[in-house]
mmCIF file of C-alpha atoms in Angstrom:
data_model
loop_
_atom_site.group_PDB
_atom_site.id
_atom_site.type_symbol
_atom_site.label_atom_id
_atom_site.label_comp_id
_atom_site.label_asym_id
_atom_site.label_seq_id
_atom_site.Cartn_x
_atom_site.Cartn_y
_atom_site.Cartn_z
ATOM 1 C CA UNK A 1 0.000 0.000 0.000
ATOM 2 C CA UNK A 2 2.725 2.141 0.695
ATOM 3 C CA UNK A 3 3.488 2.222 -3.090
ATOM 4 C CA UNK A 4 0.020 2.738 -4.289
ATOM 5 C CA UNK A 5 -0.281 5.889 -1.593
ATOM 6 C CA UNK A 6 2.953 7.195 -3.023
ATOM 7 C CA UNK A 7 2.129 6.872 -7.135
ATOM 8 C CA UNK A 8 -1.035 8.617 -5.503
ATOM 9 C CA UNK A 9 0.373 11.424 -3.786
ATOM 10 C CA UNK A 10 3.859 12.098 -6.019
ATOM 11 C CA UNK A 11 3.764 13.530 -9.187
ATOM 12 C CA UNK A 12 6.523 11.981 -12.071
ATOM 13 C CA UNK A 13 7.196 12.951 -15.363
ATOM 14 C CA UNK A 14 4.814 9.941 -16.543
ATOM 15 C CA UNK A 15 2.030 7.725 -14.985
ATOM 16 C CA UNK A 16 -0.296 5.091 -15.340
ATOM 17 C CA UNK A 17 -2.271 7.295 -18.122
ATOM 18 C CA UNK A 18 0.139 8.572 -19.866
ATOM 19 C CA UNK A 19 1.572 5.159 -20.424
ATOM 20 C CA UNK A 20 -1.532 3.753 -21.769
ATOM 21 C CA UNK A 21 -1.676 6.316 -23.780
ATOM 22 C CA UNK A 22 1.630 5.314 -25.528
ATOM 23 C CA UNK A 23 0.722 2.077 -25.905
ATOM 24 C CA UNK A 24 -2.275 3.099 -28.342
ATOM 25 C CA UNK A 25 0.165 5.194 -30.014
ATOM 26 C CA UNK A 26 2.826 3.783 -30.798
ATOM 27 C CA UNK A 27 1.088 -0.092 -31.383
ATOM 28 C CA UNK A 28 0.668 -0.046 -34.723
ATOM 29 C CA UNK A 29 4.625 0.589 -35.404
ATOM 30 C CA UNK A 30 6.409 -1.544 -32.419
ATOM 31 C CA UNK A 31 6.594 -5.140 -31.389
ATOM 32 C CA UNK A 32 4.867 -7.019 -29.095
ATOM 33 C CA UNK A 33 8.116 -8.909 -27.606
ATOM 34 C CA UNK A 34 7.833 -12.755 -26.844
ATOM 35 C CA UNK A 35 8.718 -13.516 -23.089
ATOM 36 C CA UNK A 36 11.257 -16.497 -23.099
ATOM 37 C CA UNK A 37 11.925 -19.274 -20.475
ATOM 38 C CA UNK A 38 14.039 -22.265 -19.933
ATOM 39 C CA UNK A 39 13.404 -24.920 -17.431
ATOM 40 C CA UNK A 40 17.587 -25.254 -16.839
ATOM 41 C CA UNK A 41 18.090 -21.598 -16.095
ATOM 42 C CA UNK A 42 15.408 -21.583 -13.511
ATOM 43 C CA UNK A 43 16.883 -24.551 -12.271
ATOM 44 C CA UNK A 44 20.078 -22.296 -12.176
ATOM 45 C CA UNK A 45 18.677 -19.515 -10.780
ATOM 46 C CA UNK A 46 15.815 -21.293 -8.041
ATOM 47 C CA UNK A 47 13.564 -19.049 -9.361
ATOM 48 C CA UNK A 48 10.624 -18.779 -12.029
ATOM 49 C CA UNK A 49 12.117 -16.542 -14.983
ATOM 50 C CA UNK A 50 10.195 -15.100 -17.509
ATOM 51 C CA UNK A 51 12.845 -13.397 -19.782
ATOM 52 C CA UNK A 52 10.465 -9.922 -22.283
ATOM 53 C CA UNK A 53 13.030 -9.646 -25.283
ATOM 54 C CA UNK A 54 13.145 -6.289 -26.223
ATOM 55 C CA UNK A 55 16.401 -7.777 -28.337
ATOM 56 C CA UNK A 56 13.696 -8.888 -30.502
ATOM 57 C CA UNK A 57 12.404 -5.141 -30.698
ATOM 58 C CA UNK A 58 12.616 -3.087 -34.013
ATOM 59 C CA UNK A 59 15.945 -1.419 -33.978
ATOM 60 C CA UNK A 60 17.304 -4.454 -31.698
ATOM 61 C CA UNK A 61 16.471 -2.805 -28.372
ATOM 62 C CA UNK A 62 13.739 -1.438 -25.846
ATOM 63 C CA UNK A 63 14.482 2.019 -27.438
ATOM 64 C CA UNK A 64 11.957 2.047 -30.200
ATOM 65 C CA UNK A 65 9.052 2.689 -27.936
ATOM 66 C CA UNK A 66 10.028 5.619 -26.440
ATOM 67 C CA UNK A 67 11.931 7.234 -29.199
ATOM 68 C CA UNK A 68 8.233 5.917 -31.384
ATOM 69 C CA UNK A 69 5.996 7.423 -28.885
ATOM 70 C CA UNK A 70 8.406 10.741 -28.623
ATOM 71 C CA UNK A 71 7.961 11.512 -32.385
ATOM 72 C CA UNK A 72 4.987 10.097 -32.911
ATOM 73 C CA UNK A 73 2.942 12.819 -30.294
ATOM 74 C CA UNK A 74 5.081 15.587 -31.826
ATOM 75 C CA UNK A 75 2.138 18.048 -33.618
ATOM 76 C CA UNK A 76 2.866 18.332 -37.784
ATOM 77 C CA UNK A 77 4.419 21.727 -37.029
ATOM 78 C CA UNK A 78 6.919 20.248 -34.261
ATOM 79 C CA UNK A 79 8.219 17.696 -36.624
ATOM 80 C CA UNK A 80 8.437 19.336 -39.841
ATOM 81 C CA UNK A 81 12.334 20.454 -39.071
ATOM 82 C CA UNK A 82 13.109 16.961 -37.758
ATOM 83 C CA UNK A 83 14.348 15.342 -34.825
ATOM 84 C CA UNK A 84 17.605 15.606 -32.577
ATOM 85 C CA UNK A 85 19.388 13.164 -30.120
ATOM 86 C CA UNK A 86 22.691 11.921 -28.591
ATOM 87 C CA UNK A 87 23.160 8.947 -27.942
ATOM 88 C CA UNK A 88 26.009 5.645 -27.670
ATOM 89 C CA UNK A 89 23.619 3.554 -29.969
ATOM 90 C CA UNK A 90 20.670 2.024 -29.187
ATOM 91 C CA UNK A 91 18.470 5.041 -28.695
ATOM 92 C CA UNK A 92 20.446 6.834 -31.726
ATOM 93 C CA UNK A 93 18.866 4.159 -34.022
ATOM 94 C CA UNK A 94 15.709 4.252 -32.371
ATOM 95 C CA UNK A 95 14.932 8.105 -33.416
ATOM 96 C CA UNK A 96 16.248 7.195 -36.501
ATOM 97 C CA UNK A 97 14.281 4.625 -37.556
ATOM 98 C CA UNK A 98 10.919 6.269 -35.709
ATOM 99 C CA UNK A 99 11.658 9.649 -37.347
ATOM 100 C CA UNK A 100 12.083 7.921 -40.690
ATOM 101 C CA UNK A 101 8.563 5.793 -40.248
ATOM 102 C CA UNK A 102 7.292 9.825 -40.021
ATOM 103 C CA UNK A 103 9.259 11.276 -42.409
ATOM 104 C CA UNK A 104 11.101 13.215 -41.171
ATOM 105 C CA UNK A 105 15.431 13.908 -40.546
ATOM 106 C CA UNK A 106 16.963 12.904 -37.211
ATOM 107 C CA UNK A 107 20.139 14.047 -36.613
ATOM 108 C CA UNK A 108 22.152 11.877 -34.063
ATOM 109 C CA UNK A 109 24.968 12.886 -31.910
ATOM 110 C CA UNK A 110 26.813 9.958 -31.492
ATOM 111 C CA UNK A 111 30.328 9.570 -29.180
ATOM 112 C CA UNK A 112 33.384 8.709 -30.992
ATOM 113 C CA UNK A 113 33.531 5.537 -29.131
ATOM 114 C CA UNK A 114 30.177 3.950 -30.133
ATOM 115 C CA UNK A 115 30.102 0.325 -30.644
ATOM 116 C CA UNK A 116 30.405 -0.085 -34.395
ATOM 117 C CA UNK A 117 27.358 -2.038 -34.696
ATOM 118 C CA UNK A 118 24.903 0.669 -33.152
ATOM 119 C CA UNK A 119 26.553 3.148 -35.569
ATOM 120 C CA UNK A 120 25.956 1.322 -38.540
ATOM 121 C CA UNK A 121 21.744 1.348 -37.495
ATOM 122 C CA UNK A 122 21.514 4.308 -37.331
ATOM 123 C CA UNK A 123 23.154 5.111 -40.630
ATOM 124 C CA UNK A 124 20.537 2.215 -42.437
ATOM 125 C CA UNK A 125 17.822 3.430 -41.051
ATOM 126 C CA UNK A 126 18.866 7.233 -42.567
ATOM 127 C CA UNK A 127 19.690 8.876 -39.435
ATOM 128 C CA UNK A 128 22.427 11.603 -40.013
ATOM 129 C CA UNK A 129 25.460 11.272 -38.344
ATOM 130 C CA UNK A 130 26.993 13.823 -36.132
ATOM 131 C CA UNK A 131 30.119 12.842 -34.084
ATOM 132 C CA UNK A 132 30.879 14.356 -30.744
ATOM 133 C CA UNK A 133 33.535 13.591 -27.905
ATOM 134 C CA UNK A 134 33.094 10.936 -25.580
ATOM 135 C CA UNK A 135 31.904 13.022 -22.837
ATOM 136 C CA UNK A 136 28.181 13.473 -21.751
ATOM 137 C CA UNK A 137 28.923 17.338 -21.782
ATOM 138 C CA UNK A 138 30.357 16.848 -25.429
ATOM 139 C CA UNK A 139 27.392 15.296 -26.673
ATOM 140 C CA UNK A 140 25.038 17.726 -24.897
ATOM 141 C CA UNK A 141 27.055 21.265 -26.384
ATOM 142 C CA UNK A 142 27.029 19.229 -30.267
ATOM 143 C CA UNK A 143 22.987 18.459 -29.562
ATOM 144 C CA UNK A 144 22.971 21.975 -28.535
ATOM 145 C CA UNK A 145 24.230 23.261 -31.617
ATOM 146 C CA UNK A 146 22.755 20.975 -34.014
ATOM 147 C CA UNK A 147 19.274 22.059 -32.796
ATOM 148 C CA UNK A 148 19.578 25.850 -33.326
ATOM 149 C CA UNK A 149 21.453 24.968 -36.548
ATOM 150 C CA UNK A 150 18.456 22.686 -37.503
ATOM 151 C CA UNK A 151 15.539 23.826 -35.846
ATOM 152 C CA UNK A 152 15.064 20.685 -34.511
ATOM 153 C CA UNK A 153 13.239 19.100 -31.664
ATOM 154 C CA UNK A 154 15.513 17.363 -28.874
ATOM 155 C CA UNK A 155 14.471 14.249 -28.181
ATOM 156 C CA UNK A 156 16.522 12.980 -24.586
ATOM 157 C CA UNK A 157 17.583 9.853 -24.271
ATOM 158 C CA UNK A 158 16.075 9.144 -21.252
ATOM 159 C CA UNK A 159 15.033 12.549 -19.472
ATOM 160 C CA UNK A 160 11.587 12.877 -21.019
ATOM 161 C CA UNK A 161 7.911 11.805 -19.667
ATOM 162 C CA UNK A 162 7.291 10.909 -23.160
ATOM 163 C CA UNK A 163 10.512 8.781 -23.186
ATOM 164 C CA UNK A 164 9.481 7.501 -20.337
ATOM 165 C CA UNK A 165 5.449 6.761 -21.036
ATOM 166 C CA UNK A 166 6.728 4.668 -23.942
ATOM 167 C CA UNK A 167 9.151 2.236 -22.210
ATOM 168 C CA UNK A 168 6.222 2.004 -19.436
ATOM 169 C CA UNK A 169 4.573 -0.310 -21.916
ATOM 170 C CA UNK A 170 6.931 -3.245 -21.378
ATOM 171 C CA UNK A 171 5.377 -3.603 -18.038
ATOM 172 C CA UNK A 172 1.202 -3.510 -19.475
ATOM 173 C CA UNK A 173 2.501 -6.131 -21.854
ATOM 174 C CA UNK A 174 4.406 -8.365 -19.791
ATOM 175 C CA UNK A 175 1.999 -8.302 -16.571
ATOM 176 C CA UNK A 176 -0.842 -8.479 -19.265
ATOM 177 C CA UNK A 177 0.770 -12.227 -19.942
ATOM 178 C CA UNK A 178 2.412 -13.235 -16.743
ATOM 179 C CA UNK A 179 0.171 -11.132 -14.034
ATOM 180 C CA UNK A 180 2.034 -13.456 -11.419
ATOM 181 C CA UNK A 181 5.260 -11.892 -11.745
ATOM 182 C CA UNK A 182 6.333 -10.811 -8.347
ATOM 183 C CA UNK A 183 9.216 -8.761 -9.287
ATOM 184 C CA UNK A 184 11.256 -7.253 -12.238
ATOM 185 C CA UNK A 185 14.345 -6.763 -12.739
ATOM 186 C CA UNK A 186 15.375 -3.901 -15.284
ATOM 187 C CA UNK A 187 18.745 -2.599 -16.293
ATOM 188 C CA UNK A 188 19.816 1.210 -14.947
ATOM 189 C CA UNK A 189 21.112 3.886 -16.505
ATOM 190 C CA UNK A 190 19.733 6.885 -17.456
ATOM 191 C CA UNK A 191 16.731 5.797 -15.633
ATOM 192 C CA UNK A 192 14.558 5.972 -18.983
ATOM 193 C CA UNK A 193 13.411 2.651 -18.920
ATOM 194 C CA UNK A 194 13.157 1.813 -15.219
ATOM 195 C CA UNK A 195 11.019 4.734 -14.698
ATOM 196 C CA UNK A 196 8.736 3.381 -16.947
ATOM 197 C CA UNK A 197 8.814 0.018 -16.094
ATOM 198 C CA UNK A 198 8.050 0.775 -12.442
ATOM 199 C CA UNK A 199 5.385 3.317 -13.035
ATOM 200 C CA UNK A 200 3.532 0.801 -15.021
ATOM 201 C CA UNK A 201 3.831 -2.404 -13.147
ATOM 202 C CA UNK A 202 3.198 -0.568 -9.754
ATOM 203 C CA UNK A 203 0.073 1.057 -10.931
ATOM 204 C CA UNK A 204 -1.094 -2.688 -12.151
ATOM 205 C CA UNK A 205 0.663 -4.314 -8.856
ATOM 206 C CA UNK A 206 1.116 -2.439 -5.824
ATOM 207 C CA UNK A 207 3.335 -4.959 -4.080
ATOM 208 C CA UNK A 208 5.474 -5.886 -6.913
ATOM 209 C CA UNK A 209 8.960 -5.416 -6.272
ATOM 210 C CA UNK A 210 11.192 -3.911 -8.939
ATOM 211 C CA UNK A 211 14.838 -4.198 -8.755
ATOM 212 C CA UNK A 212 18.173 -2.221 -10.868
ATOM 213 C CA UNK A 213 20.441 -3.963 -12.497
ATOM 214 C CA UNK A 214 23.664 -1.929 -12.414
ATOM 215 C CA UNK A 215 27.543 -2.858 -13.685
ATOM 216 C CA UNK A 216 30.232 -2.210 -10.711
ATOM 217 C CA UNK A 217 32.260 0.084 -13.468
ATOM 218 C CA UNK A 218 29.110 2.592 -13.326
ATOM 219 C CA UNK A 219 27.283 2.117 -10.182
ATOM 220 C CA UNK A 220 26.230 5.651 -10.284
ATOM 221 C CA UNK A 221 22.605 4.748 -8.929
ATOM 222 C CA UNK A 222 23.585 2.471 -6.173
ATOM 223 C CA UNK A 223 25.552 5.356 -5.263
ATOM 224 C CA UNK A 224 22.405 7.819 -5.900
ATOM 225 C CA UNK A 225 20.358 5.609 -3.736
ATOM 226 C CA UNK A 226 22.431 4.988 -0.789
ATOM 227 C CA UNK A 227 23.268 9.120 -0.644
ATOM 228 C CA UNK A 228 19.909 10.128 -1.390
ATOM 229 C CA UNK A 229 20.633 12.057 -3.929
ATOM 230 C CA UNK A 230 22.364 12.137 -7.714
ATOM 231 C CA UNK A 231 25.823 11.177 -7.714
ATOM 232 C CA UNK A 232 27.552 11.440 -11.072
ATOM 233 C CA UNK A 233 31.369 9.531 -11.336
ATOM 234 C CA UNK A 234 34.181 11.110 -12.737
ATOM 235 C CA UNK A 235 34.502 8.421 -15.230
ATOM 236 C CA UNK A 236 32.786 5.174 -16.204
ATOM 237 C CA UNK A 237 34.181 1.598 -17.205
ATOM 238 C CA UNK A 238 32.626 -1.334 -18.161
ATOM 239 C CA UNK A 239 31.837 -3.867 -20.907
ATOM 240 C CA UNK A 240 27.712 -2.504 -20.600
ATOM 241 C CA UNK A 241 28.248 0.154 -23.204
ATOM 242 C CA UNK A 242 24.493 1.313 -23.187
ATOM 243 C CA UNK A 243 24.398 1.736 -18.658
ATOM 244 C CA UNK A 244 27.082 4.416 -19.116
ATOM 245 C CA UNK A 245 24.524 7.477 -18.477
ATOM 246 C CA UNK A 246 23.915 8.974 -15.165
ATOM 247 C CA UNK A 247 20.399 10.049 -13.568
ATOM 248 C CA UNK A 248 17.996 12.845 -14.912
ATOM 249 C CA UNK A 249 16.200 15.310 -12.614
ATOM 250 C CA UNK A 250 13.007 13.224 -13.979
ATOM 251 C CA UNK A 251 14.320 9.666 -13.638
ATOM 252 C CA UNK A 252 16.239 9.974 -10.463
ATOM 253 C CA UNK A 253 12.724 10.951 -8.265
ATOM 254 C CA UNK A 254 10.984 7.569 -9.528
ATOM 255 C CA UNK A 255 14.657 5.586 -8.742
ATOM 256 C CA UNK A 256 14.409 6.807 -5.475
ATOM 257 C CA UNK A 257 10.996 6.753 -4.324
ATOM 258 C CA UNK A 258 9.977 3.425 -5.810
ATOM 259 C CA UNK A 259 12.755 0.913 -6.716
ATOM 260 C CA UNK A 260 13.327 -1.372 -4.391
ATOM 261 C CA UNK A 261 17.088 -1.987 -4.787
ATOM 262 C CA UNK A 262 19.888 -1.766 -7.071
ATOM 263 C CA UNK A 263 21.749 -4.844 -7.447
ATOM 264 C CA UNK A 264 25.798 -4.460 -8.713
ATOM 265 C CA UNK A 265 27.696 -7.327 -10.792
ATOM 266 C CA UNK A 266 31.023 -6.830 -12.708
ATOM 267 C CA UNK A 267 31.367 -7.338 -15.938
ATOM 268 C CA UNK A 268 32.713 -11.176 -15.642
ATOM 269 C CA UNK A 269 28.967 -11.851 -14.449
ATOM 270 C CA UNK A 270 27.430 -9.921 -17.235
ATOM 271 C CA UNK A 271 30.036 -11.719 -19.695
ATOM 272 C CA UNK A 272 28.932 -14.811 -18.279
ATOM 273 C CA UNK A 273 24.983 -14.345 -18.320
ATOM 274 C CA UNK A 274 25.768 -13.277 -21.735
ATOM 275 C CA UNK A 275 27.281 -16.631 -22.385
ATOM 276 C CA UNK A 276 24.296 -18.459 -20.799
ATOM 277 C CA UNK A 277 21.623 -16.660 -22.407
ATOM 278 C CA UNK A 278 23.295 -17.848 -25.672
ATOM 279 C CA UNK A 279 24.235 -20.995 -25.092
ATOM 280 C CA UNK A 280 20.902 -22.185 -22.951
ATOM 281 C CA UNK A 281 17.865 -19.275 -24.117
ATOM 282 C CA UNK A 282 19.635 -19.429 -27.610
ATOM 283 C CA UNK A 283 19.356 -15.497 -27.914
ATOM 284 C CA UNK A 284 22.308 -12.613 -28.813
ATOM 285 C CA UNK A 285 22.148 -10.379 -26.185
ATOM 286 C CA UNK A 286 24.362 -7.337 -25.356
ATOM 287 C CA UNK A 287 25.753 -6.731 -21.820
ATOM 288 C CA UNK A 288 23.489 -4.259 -20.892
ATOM 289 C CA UNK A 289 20.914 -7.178 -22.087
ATOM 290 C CA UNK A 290 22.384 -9.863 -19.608
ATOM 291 C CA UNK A 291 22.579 -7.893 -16.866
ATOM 292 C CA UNK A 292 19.086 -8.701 -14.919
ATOM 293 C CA UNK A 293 20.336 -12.068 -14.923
ATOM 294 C CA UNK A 294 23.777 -11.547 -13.832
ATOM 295 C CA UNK A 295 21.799 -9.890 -10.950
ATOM 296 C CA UNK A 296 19.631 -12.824 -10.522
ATOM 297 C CA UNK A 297 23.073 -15.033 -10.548
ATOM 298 C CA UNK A 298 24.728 -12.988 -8.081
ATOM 299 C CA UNK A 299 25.480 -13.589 -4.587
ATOM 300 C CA UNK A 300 24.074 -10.426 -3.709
ATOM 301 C CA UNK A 301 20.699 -11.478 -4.392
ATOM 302 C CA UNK A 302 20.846 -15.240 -4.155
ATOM 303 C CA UNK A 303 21.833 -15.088 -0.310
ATOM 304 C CA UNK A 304 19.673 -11.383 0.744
ATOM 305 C CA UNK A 305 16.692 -12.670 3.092
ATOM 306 C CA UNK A 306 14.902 -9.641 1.721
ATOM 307 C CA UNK A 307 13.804 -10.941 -1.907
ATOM 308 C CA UNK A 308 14.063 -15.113 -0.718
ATOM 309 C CA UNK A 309 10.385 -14.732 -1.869
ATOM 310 C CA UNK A 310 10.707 -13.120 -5.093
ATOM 311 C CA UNK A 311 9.594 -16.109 -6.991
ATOM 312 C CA UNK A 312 8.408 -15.451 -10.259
ATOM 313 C CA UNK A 313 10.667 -12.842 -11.917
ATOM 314 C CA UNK A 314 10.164 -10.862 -15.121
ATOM 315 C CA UNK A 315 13.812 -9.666 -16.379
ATOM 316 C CA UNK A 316 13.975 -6.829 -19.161
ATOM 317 C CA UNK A 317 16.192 -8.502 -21.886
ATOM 318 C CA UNK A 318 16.776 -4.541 -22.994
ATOM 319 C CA UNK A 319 18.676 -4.945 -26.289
ATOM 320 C CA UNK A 320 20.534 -7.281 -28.226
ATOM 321 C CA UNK A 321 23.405 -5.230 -30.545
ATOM 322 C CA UNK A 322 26.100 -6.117 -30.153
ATOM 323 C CA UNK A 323 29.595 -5.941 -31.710
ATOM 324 C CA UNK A 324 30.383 -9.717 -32.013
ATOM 325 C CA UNK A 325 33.972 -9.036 -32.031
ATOM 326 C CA UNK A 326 34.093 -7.271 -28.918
ATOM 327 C CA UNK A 327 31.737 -10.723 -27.827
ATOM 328 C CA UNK A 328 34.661 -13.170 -28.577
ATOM 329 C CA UNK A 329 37.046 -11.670 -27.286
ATOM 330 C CA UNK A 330 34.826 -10.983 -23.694
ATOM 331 C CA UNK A 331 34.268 -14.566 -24.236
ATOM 332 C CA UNK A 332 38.445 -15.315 -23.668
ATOM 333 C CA UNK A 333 38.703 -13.371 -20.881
#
C-alpha cells in the first residue's frame, strides 16, 4: 500500500495514463516482444524466470518505444524540421528509424567511441550522423548546436515523460501475460526505462517489487540511492556500453521513491549471463541485455533474506546489438 499511496500522492514525469496512452500510439509501429523461459536456467537460478526480449524489438532494443511514442505525439508543425538526439547507440537508431517511419530527418549525436554495430543502425535506417567527444557534456554542447542549426526538436535519451510513457509499456505487456510476476528486474542507466517500467507495473501491482540492475564500473545509482541524492562519477568503465549514463532530474525521483534496490555485478557476471543466455535461451544479447540475470546469478541477491520470496521474476532482456567481435574476445577473458 505504501506504493500505491505514493504513485497517488507524487507527481513523475509519466504515470499510469500517460503510459496507456503510448501504448495506443505507438502499437501499430512496435513489437509485441515474446517472453522467453528455460526450465535449466530456472533450475540455475531457483527461481521462475520469464525473460520480455526487447532484443527482438525493431531497432534491436527497448528504445523504439520511447523514441516511437516521442515523435509520434510531436504536432505536424513540431516535426516538420526533424528530430535531434545523442546517444552511444541504441536510442540513436531508435529516433532514426521512428523519425524515418514519419518522415522526417533525425540528426544523431553519437560519441566517438560507439560500438560499431549501433553506428551502422543508425546510418541504415537514414539517421544523419553527427560525431561528438566521448563526454556526456560533449554530446550535450554538439545536440545543442545541431538544434539551433536545424531547428530541430531534442528528443533525450532518457530525461523525457514521453521517453518515459513509452518504455512504461513493457510492463502492461508483460503483466498483461504473466500477471504473477512478483518482481522485475530492469537494467539502470539513465533511468529511462526503469522509470517506466516501475510506473507501469506498480500502478497494475502495488506490491510488486522492482529491482536495478547496475555494472560495478558505473554504479552511479547504487551510489544515488544509498546518498539520497544524484551522484555522477568522474569516469565510467565497463563492458555494458548502453548503462554508461547517469540520472535525470526526472528519472532519479521515480529511482528513489519506488525501486526497491539496485543490485551491482562486474562485468565477468554480465560476460557470463551473456554466455548463458546464448548458449541455454539461444538469444544474442548485449551486456546491458544480460545484466538482470547476472543480478539474478549474483550472490548479492541469491543469499539477501529480503527478496528469498521473489519467486516469479520478469527480467527486461533490454537490447541485443552487439559488436560480435568485442563478444569473442569478452568470451576469452
Amino acid at each position: 500500500m505504501e506504493e500505491k499511496s505514493q504513485l497517488q500522492c507524487k507527481t513523475y514525469a509519466a504515470d499510469i495514463s500517460s503510459i496507456k496512452e503510448a501504448q495506443n500510439r505507438i502499437k501499430p509501429f512496435v513489437h509485441r516482444t515474446p517472453v522467453l523461459s528455460s526450465g535449466q536456467i530456472d533450475s540455475i537460478s531457483g527461481r521462475r524466470l520469464y525473460f520480455k526480449c526487447e532484443s527482438f524489438q525493431k531497432g534491436g532494443a527497448f528504445k523504439f518505444r520511447g523514441a516511437c511514442n516521442a515523435i509520434f505525439s510531436l504536432e505536424d508543425s513540431e516535426a516538420a524540421k526533424g528530430v535531434v538526439t545523442h546517444s552511444s547507440g541504441n536510442h540513436a537508431a531508435a529516433v532514426s528509424l521512428a523519425a524515418k517511419l514519419r518522415g522526417i530527418p533525425a540528426h544523431i549525436v553519437i560519441p566517438k567511441n560507439a560500438p560499431a554495430c549501433k553506428v551502422e543502425n543508425v546510418r541504415r535506417y537514414g539517421g544523419n550522423v553527427i560525431w561528438s567527444e566521448v563526454t556526456v557534456q560533449s554530446r550535450e554542447e554538439v545536440s545543442a548546436k545541431v538544434v539551433e542549426e536545424t531547428g530541430g526538436v531534442l528528443i533525450h535519451p532518457f530525461n523525457d515523460g514521453r521517453i518515459i510513457s513509452g518504455q512504461g509499456t513493457i510492463s502492461l505487456e508483460l503483466l498483461e501475460e504473466f500477471p504473477h510476476i512478483d518482481t522485475i528486474i530492469v537494467p539502470i542507466s539513465g533511468g529511462g526505462l526503469i522509470s517506466g517500467v516501475t510506473l507501469a507495473a506498480k500502478a497494475v501491482n502495488p506490491n510488486i517489487r522492482i529491482l536495478a540492475a547496475e555494472p560495478k564500473g558505473a554504479n552511479d545509482s547504487a551510489q544515488s540511492k544509498a546518498a539520497g541524492k544524484i551522484i555522477k562519477l568522474p569516469e565510467t568503465k565497463t563492458i555494458a556500453d548502453g548503462l554508461r549514463a547517469f540520472l535525470g532530474d526526472l528519472t532519479w525521483p521515480v529511482v528513489r521513491d519506488l525501486v526497491d534496490d539496485v543490485i551491482v555485478v562486474d562485468d565477468k557476471a554480465i560476460v557470463e549471463a551473456m554466455r548463458m543466455l546464448y548458449e541455454i535461451l539461444k538469444i544474442v544479447v548485449e551486456p546491458s541485455g544480460a545484466i538482470g540475470l547476472a543480478a539474478v546469478l549474483s550472490k548479492y541477491f541469491q543469499e539477501n533474506p529480503a527478496w528469498k520470496d521473489c519467486n516469479h521474476i520478469g527480467i527486461i532482456v533490454s537490447g541485443g546489438n552487439i559488436d560480435l567481435g568485442v563478444l569473442w574476445e569478452s568470451f576469452k577473458n
